[in-house]
PDB file of C-alpha atoms in Angstrom:
ATOM      1  CA  UNK A   1      -8.222 -16.208 -10.250  1.00  0.00           C
ATOM      2  CA  UNK A   2      -4.946 -14.511 -10.669  1.00  0.00           C
ATOM      3  CA  UNK A   3      -2.167 -16.517  -8.841  1.00  0.00           C
ATOM      4  CA  UNK A   4       1.012 -13.909  -7.754  1.00  0.00           C
ATOM      5  CA  UNK A   5       4.491 -14.899  -9.047  1.00  0.00           C
ATOM      6  CA  UNK A   6       6.372 -17.137  -6.880  1.00  0.00           C
ATOM      7  CA  UNK A   7       8.782 -15.320  -5.806  1.00  0.00           C
ATOM      8  CA  UNK A   8       6.741 -12.789  -4.142  1.00  0.00           C
ATOM      9  CA  UNK A   9       6.134 -12.638  -0.440  1.00  0.00           C
ATOM     10  CA  UNK A  10       2.815 -11.859   0.534  1.00  0.00           C
ATOM     11  CA  UNK A  11       1.878 -10.171   3.747  1.00  0.00           C
ATOM     12  CA  UNK A  12       0.180 -13.082   5.693  1.00  0.00           C
ATOM     13  CA  UNK A  13       3.711 -15.043   5.275  1.00  0.00           C
ATOM     14  CA  UNK A  14       4.504 -16.089   8.886  1.00  0.00           C
ATOM     15  CA  UNK A  15       7.874 -14.961   8.380  1.00  0.00           C
ATOM     16  CA  UNK A  16       6.180 -11.033   8.577  1.00  0.00           C
ATOM     17  CA  UNK A  17       4.448 -11.677  11.476  1.00  0.00           C
ATOM     18  CA  UNK A  18       7.665 -13.203  13.180  1.00  0.00           C
ATOM     19  CA  UNK A  19       9.059  -9.891  13.161  1.00  0.00           C
ATOM     20  CA  UNK A  20       8.977  -8.151  16.671  1.00  0.00           C
ATOM     21  CA  UNK A  21       7.927  -4.748  16.911  1.00  0.00           C
ATOM     22  CA  UNK A  22       9.679  -2.230  18.734  1.00  0.00           C
ATOM     23  CA  UNK A  23       7.931   0.929  18.415  1.00  0.00           C
ATOM     24  CA  UNK A  24       9.851   4.045  18.781  1.00  0.00           C
ATOM     25  CA  UNK A  25       6.661   6.252  19.262  1.00  0.00           C
ATOM     26  CA  UNK A  26       6.617   8.615  16.564  1.00  0.00           C
ATOM     27  CA  UNK A  27       3.270  10.782  16.545  1.00  0.00           C
ATOM     28  CA  UNK A  28       0.847  10.399  13.503  1.00  0.00           C
ATOM     29  CA  UNK A  29       1.232  13.705  11.525  1.00  0.00           C
ATOM     30  CA  UNK A  30      -1.536  15.494   8.958  1.00  0.00           C
ATOM     31  CA  UNK A  31      -0.211  15.514   5.529  1.00  0.00           C
ATOM     32  CA  UNK A  32      -2.712  18.117   3.994  1.00  0.00           C
ATOM     33  CA  UNK A  33      -1.109  21.074   3.484  1.00  0.00           C
ATOM     34  CA  UNK A  34       2.115  19.491   2.999  1.00  0.00           C
ATOM     35  CA  UNK A  35       1.744  17.010   0.337  1.00  0.00           C
ATOM     36  CA  UNK A  36      -1.085  16.617  -2.301  1.00  0.00           C
ATOM     37  CA  UNK A  37      -3.603  14.419  -0.627  1.00  0.00           C
ATOM     38  CA  UNK A  38      -6.802  12.919  -2.708  1.00  0.00           C
ATOM     39  CA  UNK A  39      -9.928  12.885  -1.064  1.00  0.00           C
ATOM     40  CA  UNK A  40     -11.863   9.953  -2.796  1.00  0.00           C
ATOM     41  CA  UNK A  41     -11.378   7.585   0.699  1.00  0.00           C
ATOM     42  CA  UNK A  42     -11.812  10.560   2.899  1.00  0.00           C
ATOM     43  CA  UNK A  43     -13.070  10.132   6.296  1.00  0.00           C
ATOM     44  CA  UNK A  44     -15.249  12.202   8.975  1.00  0.00           C
ATOM     45  CA  UNK A  45     -11.947  11.717  11.356  1.00  0.00           C
ATOM     46  CA  UNK A  46      -9.448  12.558   8.324  1.00  0.00           C
ATOM     47  CA  UNK A  47      -7.574   9.193   9.280  1.00  0.00           C
ATOM     48  CA  UNK A  48      -6.974   8.627   5.997  1.00  0.00           C
ATOM     49  CA  UNK A  49      -4.937  12.034   5.449  1.00  0.00           C
ATOM     50  CA  UNK A  50      -2.282  11.055   8.513  1.00  0.00           C
ATOM     51  CA  UNK A  51       1.184   9.361   8.575  1.00  0.00           C
ATOM     52  CA  UNK A  52       3.743   8.591  11.181  1.00  0.00           C
ATOM     53  CA  UNK A  53       5.663  11.830  11.216  1.00  0.00           C
ATOM     54  CA  UNK A  54       8.961  10.056   9.942  1.00  0.00           C
ATOM     55  CA  UNK A  55       7.407   8.619   6.890  1.00  0.00           C
ATOM     56  CA  UNK A  56       5.579  11.866   6.146  1.00  0.00           C
ATOM     57  CA  UNK A  57       9.298  13.212   6.226  1.00  0.00           C
ATOM     58  CA  UNK A  58      10.397  10.919   3.956  1.00  0.00           C
ATOM     59  CA  UNK A  59       7.587  11.383   1.371  1.00  0.00           C
ATOM     60  CA  UNK A  60       8.724  15.044   1.195  1.00  0.00           C
ATOM     61  CA  UNK A  61      12.030  13.887   0.477  1.00  0.00           C
ATOM     62  CA  UNK A  62      11.127  12.029  -2.353  1.00  0.00           C
ATOM     63  CA  UNK A  63       8.467  14.835  -3.809  1.00  0.00           C
ATOM     64  CA  UNK A  64      11.565  16.762  -4.071  1.00  0.00           C
ATOM     65  CA  UNK A  65      13.399  13.700  -6.061  1.00  0.00           C
ATOM     66  CA  UNK A  66      10.377  13.849  -8.701  1.00  0.00           C
ATOM     67  CA  UNK A  67      11.514  15.571 -12.052  1.00  0.00           C
ATOM     68  CA  UNK A  68       9.044  18.778 -12.943  1.00  0.00           C
ATOM     69  CA  UNK A  69       5.835  18.092 -13.632  1.00  0.00           C
ATOM     70  CA  UNK A  70       5.561  15.081 -11.420  1.00  0.00           C
ATOM     71  CA  UNK A  71       4.187  15.311  -7.748  1.00  0.00           C
ATOM     72  CA  UNK A  72       2.829  12.609  -5.381  1.00  0.00           C
ATOM     73  CA  UNK A  73      -0.827  12.245  -4.903  1.00  0.00           C
ATOM     74  CA  UNK A  74      -1.432  10.420  -1.404  1.00  0.00           C
ATOM     75  CA  UNK A  75      -4.733   8.549  -1.378  1.00  0.00           C
ATOM     76  CA  UNK A  76      -4.569   6.706   1.803  1.00  0.00           C
ATOM     77  CA  UNK A  77      -2.652   6.206   4.855  1.00  0.00           C
ATOM     78  CA  UNK A  78      -3.866   5.787   8.389  1.00  0.00           C
ATOM     79  CA  UNK A  79      -6.284   3.151   8.821  1.00  0.00           C
ATOM     80  CA  UNK A  80      -7.997   2.361  12.374  1.00  0.00           C
ATOM     81  CA  UNK A  81      -8.100  -1.360  12.970  1.00  0.00           C
ATOM     82  CA  UNK A  82     -11.949  -1.986  12.603  1.00  0.00           C
ATOM     83  CA  UNK A  83     -11.323  -0.244   8.814  1.00  0.00           C
ATOM     84  CA  UNK A  84      -8.704  -2.569   8.147  1.00  0.00           C
ATOM     85  CA  UNK A  85     -10.442  -5.796   9.219  1.00  0.00           C
ATOM     86  CA  UNK A  86     -13.566  -4.605   7.272  1.00  0.00           C
ATOM     87  CA  UNK A  87     -12.148  -4.050   4.609  1.00  0.00           C
ATOM     88  CA  UNK A  88     -10.161  -7.298   4.657  1.00  0.00           C
ATOM     89  CA  UNK A  89     -13.121  -9.630   5.385  1.00  0.00           C
ATOM     90  CA  UNK A  90     -15.137  -7.865   2.872  1.00  0.00           C
ATOM     91  CA  UNK A  91     -12.390  -8.807   0.146  1.00  0.00           C
ATOM     92  CA  UNK A  92     -12.021 -12.538   1.642  1.00  0.00           C
ATOM     93  CA  UNK A  93     -15.891 -13.000   1.553  1.00  0.00           C
ATOM     94  CA  UNK A  94     -16.002 -11.926  -2.058  1.00  0.00           C
ATOM     95  CA  UNK A  95     -13.262 -14.378  -3.012  1.00  0.00           C
ATOM     96  CA  UNK A  96     -15.241 -17.015  -1.320  1.00  0.00           C
ATOM     97  CA  UNK A  97     -18.225 -15.904  -2.864  1.00  0.00           C
ATOM     98  CA  UNK A  98     -16.654 -16.189  -6.014  1.00  0.00           C
ATOM     99  CA  UNK A  99     -14.889 -19.141  -5.541  1.00  0.00           C
ATOM    100  CA  UNK A 100     -16.497 -21.673  -3.508  1.00  0.00           C
ATOM    101  CA  UNK A 101     -13.743 -24.532  -3.897  1.00  0.00           C
ATOM    102  CA  UNK A 102     -11.312 -22.351  -1.842  1.00  0.00           C
ATOM    103  CA  UNK A 103     -10.613 -23.209   1.583  1.00  0.00           C
ATOM    104  CA  UNK A 104     -10.987 -20.711   4.690  1.00  0.00           C
ATOM    105  CA  UNK A 105      -7.291 -20.524   4.667  1.00  0.00           C
ATOM    106  CA  UNK A 106      -6.740 -20.259   0.986  1.00  0.00           C
ATOM    107  CA  UNK A 107      -9.157 -17.343   0.870  1.00  0.00           C
ATOM    108  CA  UNK A 108      -7.049 -15.563   3.907  1.00  0.00           C
ATOM    109  CA  UNK A 109      -4.213 -16.131   1.729  1.00  0.00           C
ATOM    110  CA  UNK A 110      -5.633 -14.986  -1.237  1.00  0.00           C
ATOM    111  CA  UNK A 111      -7.092 -12.035   0.053  1.00  0.00           C
ATOM    112  CA  UNK A 112      -3.568 -10.784   1.432  1.00  0.00           C
ATOM    113  CA  UNK A 113      -2.568 -10.483  -2.171  1.00  0.00           C
ATOM    114  CA  UNK A 114      -4.793  -7.027  -2.445  1.00  0.00           C
ATOM    115  CA  UNK A 115      -5.310  -6.273   1.966  1.00  0.00           C
ATOM    116  CA  UNK A 116      -3.342  -6.961   4.675  1.00  0.00           C
ATOM    117  CA  UNK A 117      -4.890  -8.988   7.571  1.00  0.00           C
ATOM    118  CA  UNK A 118      -5.377  -6.700  10.557  1.00  0.00           C
ATOM    119  CA  UNK A 119      -2.723  -8.338  12.579  1.00  0.00           C
ATOM    120  CA  UNK A 120       0.218  -7.192  10.495  1.00  0.00           C
ATOM    121  CA  UNK A 121      -1.285  -4.491   8.733  1.00  0.00           C
ATOM    122  CA  UNK A 122       1.258  -1.558   8.073  1.00  0.00           C
ATOM    123  CA  UNK A 123      -1.713   1.046   7.336  1.00  0.00           C
ATOM    124  CA  UNK A 124      -3.188   0.488  10.900  1.00  0.00           C
ATOM    125  CA  UNK A 125       0.797   1.694  12.119  1.00  0.00           C
ATOM    126  CA  UNK A 126       1.026   4.567  10.248  1.00  0.00           C
ATOM    127  CA  UNK A 127       3.331   3.257   8.379  1.00  0.00           C
ATOM    128  CA  UNK A 128       1.943   2.703   4.691  1.00  0.00           C
ATOM    129  CA  UNK A 129       0.938   4.904   1.980  1.00  0.00           C
ATOM    130  CA  UNK A 130      -1.144   4.372  -1.044  1.00  0.00           C
ATOM    131  CA  UNK A 131      -0.383   6.773  -3.679  1.00  0.00           C
ATOM    132  CA  UNK A 132      -0.123   7.828  -7.062  1.00  0.00           C
ATOM    133  CA  UNK A 133       1.680  10.527  -9.487  1.00  0.00           C
ATOM    134  CA  UNK A 134      -0.115  13.838 -10.871  1.00  0.00           C
ATOM    135  CA  UNK A 135       0.366  16.735 -12.542  1.00  0.00           C
ATOM    136  CA  UNK A 136       0.579  20.328 -11.353  1.00  0.00           C
ATOM    137  CA  UNK A 137      -3.110  20.441 -11.759  1.00  0.00           C
ATOM    138  CA  UNK A 138      -3.665  17.148 -10.228  1.00  0.00           C
ATOM    139  CA  UNK A 139      -4.244  14.961 -12.508  1.00  0.00           C
ATOM    140  CA  UNK A 140      -3.253  11.471 -12.287  1.00  0.00           C
ATOM    141  CA  UNK A 141      -0.698   9.758 -14.992  1.00  0.00           C
ATOM    142  CA  UNK A 142      -1.561   6.723 -16.433  1.00  0.00           C
ATOM    143  CA  UNK A 143       0.134   4.035 -13.982  1.00  0.00           C
ATOM    144  CA  UNK A 144      -1.868   1.251 -15.711  1.00  0.00           C
ATOM    145  CA  UNK A 145      -4.687   0.539 -13.449  1.00  0.00           C
ATOM    146  CA  UNK A 146      -6.403   2.972 -10.923  1.00  0.00           C
ATOM    147  CA  UNK A 147      -5.055   2.996  -7.534  1.00  0.00           C
ATOM    148  CA  UNK A 148      -6.911   0.184  -5.335  1.00  0.00           C
ATOM    149  CA  UNK A 149      -7.553  -2.072  -8.663  1.00  0.00           C
ATOM    150  CA  UNK A 150      -7.872  -5.406  -7.155  1.00  0.00           C
ATOM    151  CA  UNK A 151      -5.973  -8.578  -8.815  1.00  0.00           C
ATOM    152  CA  UNK A 152      -9.354 -10.203 -10.499  1.00  0.00           C
ATOM    153  CA  UNK A 153     -10.559  -6.945 -11.950  1.00  0.00           C
ATOM    154  CA  UNK A 154      -6.939  -5.780 -13.099  1.00  0.00           C
ATOM    155  CA  UNK A 155      -6.263  -9.258 -14.588  1.00  0.00           C
ATOM    156  CA  UNK A 156      -3.092  -8.848 -12.428  1.00  0.00           C
ATOM    157  CA  UNK A 157      -2.293  -5.586 -13.656  1.00  0.00           C
ATOM    158  CA  UNK A 158      -2.052  -3.926 -10.189  1.00  0.00           C
ATOM    159  CA  UNK A 159       0.974  -6.182  -9.797  1.00  0.00           C
ATOM    160  CA  UNK A 160       3.924  -3.569  -9.944  1.00  0.00           C
ATOM    161  CA  UNK A 161       5.796  -5.676 -12.457  1.00  0.00           C
ATOM    162  CA  UNK A 162       3.201  -6.481 -14.587  1.00  0.00           C
ATOM    163  CA  UNK A 163       4.451  -7.160 -17.817  1.00  0.00           C
ATOM    164  CA  UNK A 164       0.942  -6.497 -19.549  1.00  0.00           C
ATOM    165  CA  UNK A 165       0.525  -2.590 -19.592  1.00  0.00           C
ATOM    166  CA  UNK A 166       1.446  -0.002 -21.530  1.00  0.00           C
ATOM    167  CA  UNK A 167       5.321   1.778 -21.933  1.00  0.00           C
ATOM    168  CA  UNK A 168       4.037   4.935 -20.169  1.00  0.00           C
ATOM    169  CA  UNK A 169       2.163   3.099 -17.120  1.00  0.00           C
ATOM    170  CA  UNK A 170       5.464   1.210 -16.409  1.00  0.00           C
ATOM    171  CA  UNK A 171       7.815   4.185 -17.252  1.00  0.00           C
ATOM    172  CA  UNK A 172       5.792   6.192 -14.324  1.00  0.00           C
ATOM    173  CA  UNK A 173       5.703   3.615 -12.011  1.00  0.00           C
ATOM    174  CA  UNK A 174       9.589   3.317 -12.717  1.00  0.00           C
ATOM    175  CA  UNK A 175       9.484   7.003 -11.784  1.00  0.00           C
ATOM    176  CA  UNK A 176       7.764   6.466  -8.629  1.00  0.00           C
ATOM    177  CA  UNK A 177      10.287   4.023  -7.354  1.00  0.00           C
ATOM    178  CA  UNK A 178      13.057   6.269  -8.443  1.00  0.00           C
ATOM    179  CA  UNK A 179      11.637   8.671  -5.900  1.00  0.00           C
ATOM    180  CA  UNK A 180      10.255   6.467  -3.282  1.00  0.00           C
ATOM    181  CA  UNK A 181      13.594   3.934  -2.293  1.00  0.00           C
ATOM    182  CA  UNK A 182      15.811   6.229  -1.973  1.00  0.00           C
ATOM    183  CA  UNK A 183      13.730   7.761   0.271  1.00  0.00           C
ATOM    184  CA  UNK A 184      13.764   4.315   2.741  1.00  0.00           C
ATOM    185  CA  UNK A 185      10.639   3.099   1.440  1.00  0.00           C
ATOM    186  CA  UNK A 186       9.368  -0.565   0.462  1.00  0.00           C
ATOM    187  CA  UNK A 187       6.673  -1.642  -2.097  1.00  0.00           C
ATOM    188  CA  UNK A 188       4.362  -4.319  -1.544  1.00  0.00           C
ATOM    189  CA  UNK A 189       4.788  -6.374  -5.318  1.00  0.00           C
ATOM    190  CA  UNK A 190       1.153  -6.861  -5.755  1.00  0.00           C
ATOM    191  CA  UNK A 191      -0.478  -3.249  -5.553  1.00  0.00           C
ATOM    192  CA  UNK A 192       1.924  -0.506  -7.471  1.00  0.00           C
ATOM    193  CA  UNK A 193       0.376   2.111  -5.172  1.00  0.00           C
ATOM    194  CA  UNK A 194       1.118   0.890  -1.820  1.00  0.00           C
ATOM    195  CA  UNK A 195       4.821   2.009  -0.148  1.00  0.00           C
ATOM    196  CA  UNK A 196       5.433   1.754   3.516  1.00  0.00           C
ATOM    197  CA  UNK A 197       8.428   1.966   5.954  1.00  0.00           C
ATOM    198  CA  UNK A 198       8.881   1.115   9.115  1.00  0.00           C
ATOM    199  CA  UNK A 199       6.047  -1.934   9.232  1.00  0.00           C
ATOM    200  CA  UNK A 200       6.802  -4.980   9.622  1.00  0.00           C
ATOM    201  CA  UNK A 201       6.900  -6.382   6.022  1.00  0.00           C
ATOM    202  CA  UNK A 202       9.456  -3.004   5.286  1.00  0.00           C
ATOM    203  CA  UNK A 203      11.675  -4.502   8.338  1.00  0.00           C
ATOM    204  CA  UNK A 204      11.484  -8.335   6.364  1.00  0.00           C
ATOM    205  CA  UNK A 205      12.140  -6.786   2.926  1.00  0.00           C
ATOM    206  CA  UNK A 206      15.348  -4.154   4.583  1.00  0.00           C
ATOM    207  CA  UNK A 207      16.731  -7.245   6.608  1.00  0.00           C
ATOM    208  CA  UNK A 208      16.126  -5.192   9.766  1.00  0.00           C
ATOM    209  CA  UNK A 209      15.665  -6.803  13.050  1.00  0.00           C
ATOM    210  CA  UNK A 210      12.467  -5.131  14.134  1.00  0.00           C
ATOM    211  CA  UNK A 211       9.885  -2.887  12.922  1.00  0.00           C
ATOM    212  CA  UNK A 212       9.693   0.333  14.334  1.00  0.00           C
ATOM    213  CA  UNK A 213       5.984   1.154  13.773  1.00  0.00           C
ATOM    214  CA  UNK A 214       3.456  -0.692  15.414  1.00  0.00           C
ATOM    215  CA  UNK A 215      -0.670  -0.081  15.537  1.00  0.00           C
ATOM    216  CA  UNK A 216      -1.546   3.134  16.492  1.00  0.00           C
ATOM    217  CA  UNK A 217      -4.441   5.522  17.851  1.00  0.00           C
ATOM    218  CA  UNK A 218      -5.569   8.494  16.847  1.00  0.00           C
TER     219      UNK A 218
END
C-alpha cells in the first residue's frame, strides 16, 4: 500500500479535530452558471454543485488569475453527511479487504489519505471543492491522474507533489496552485484536486484560531 510522505498531516490527525468551529452562517451557493461545473458526480438534489458563498467567490477570483486558455472545472463541492460517510466507509472496507492484516484504526487512518472521516470532512461544510483545469471547450488538461484516482490505483501519483508525473502534469498542478493559493485556498496534499477554505484543515494549515465553516444542510 502506498504510504504518504512523513511530513504530510492527514485529515484524521487529532490536531485537525481539535480545531474549534465558529460557523459564520454563510449560505450554500450554486456554482452552475458562474463557473464550469462537470456532471460526472451529479446528484438529483444538485448538492455537488454547491459551495459556501465565500468559497465560490474565491474560486471566481482564482478563475480570473488563470492565463488565457485555462479554466477551472468543478467536479464536486458540497456532500451531505450520509454521502460522505458512505464514501469513507466503502474505501475503508476496500482497504481492509485488500490488506487483511490492517487493524481497524490503521484502516481508518489509511482511508483518510483519500476520503475525509465524516466528523472532520470539509465537503460536508461546503468548504471544499474537487476541481481540475480545462480548456475553453471543456477538455481537461493532463494533471497526472484523473480526479478521484486513489493512492493505490495511481501508485501515489494523486499526491500533489508526486515525483513520477510528466512535466506537463507538474506544470498544470503548479498553475492550479498559483491561482487558488492567492485566493485563500489550501490543498490537501494527498489529492491534487482537493482544495478548501474555512474548514478545520484550512485552519490548521494557515494557523487560523478556528474554522469558519462547519457541517451544513441544503
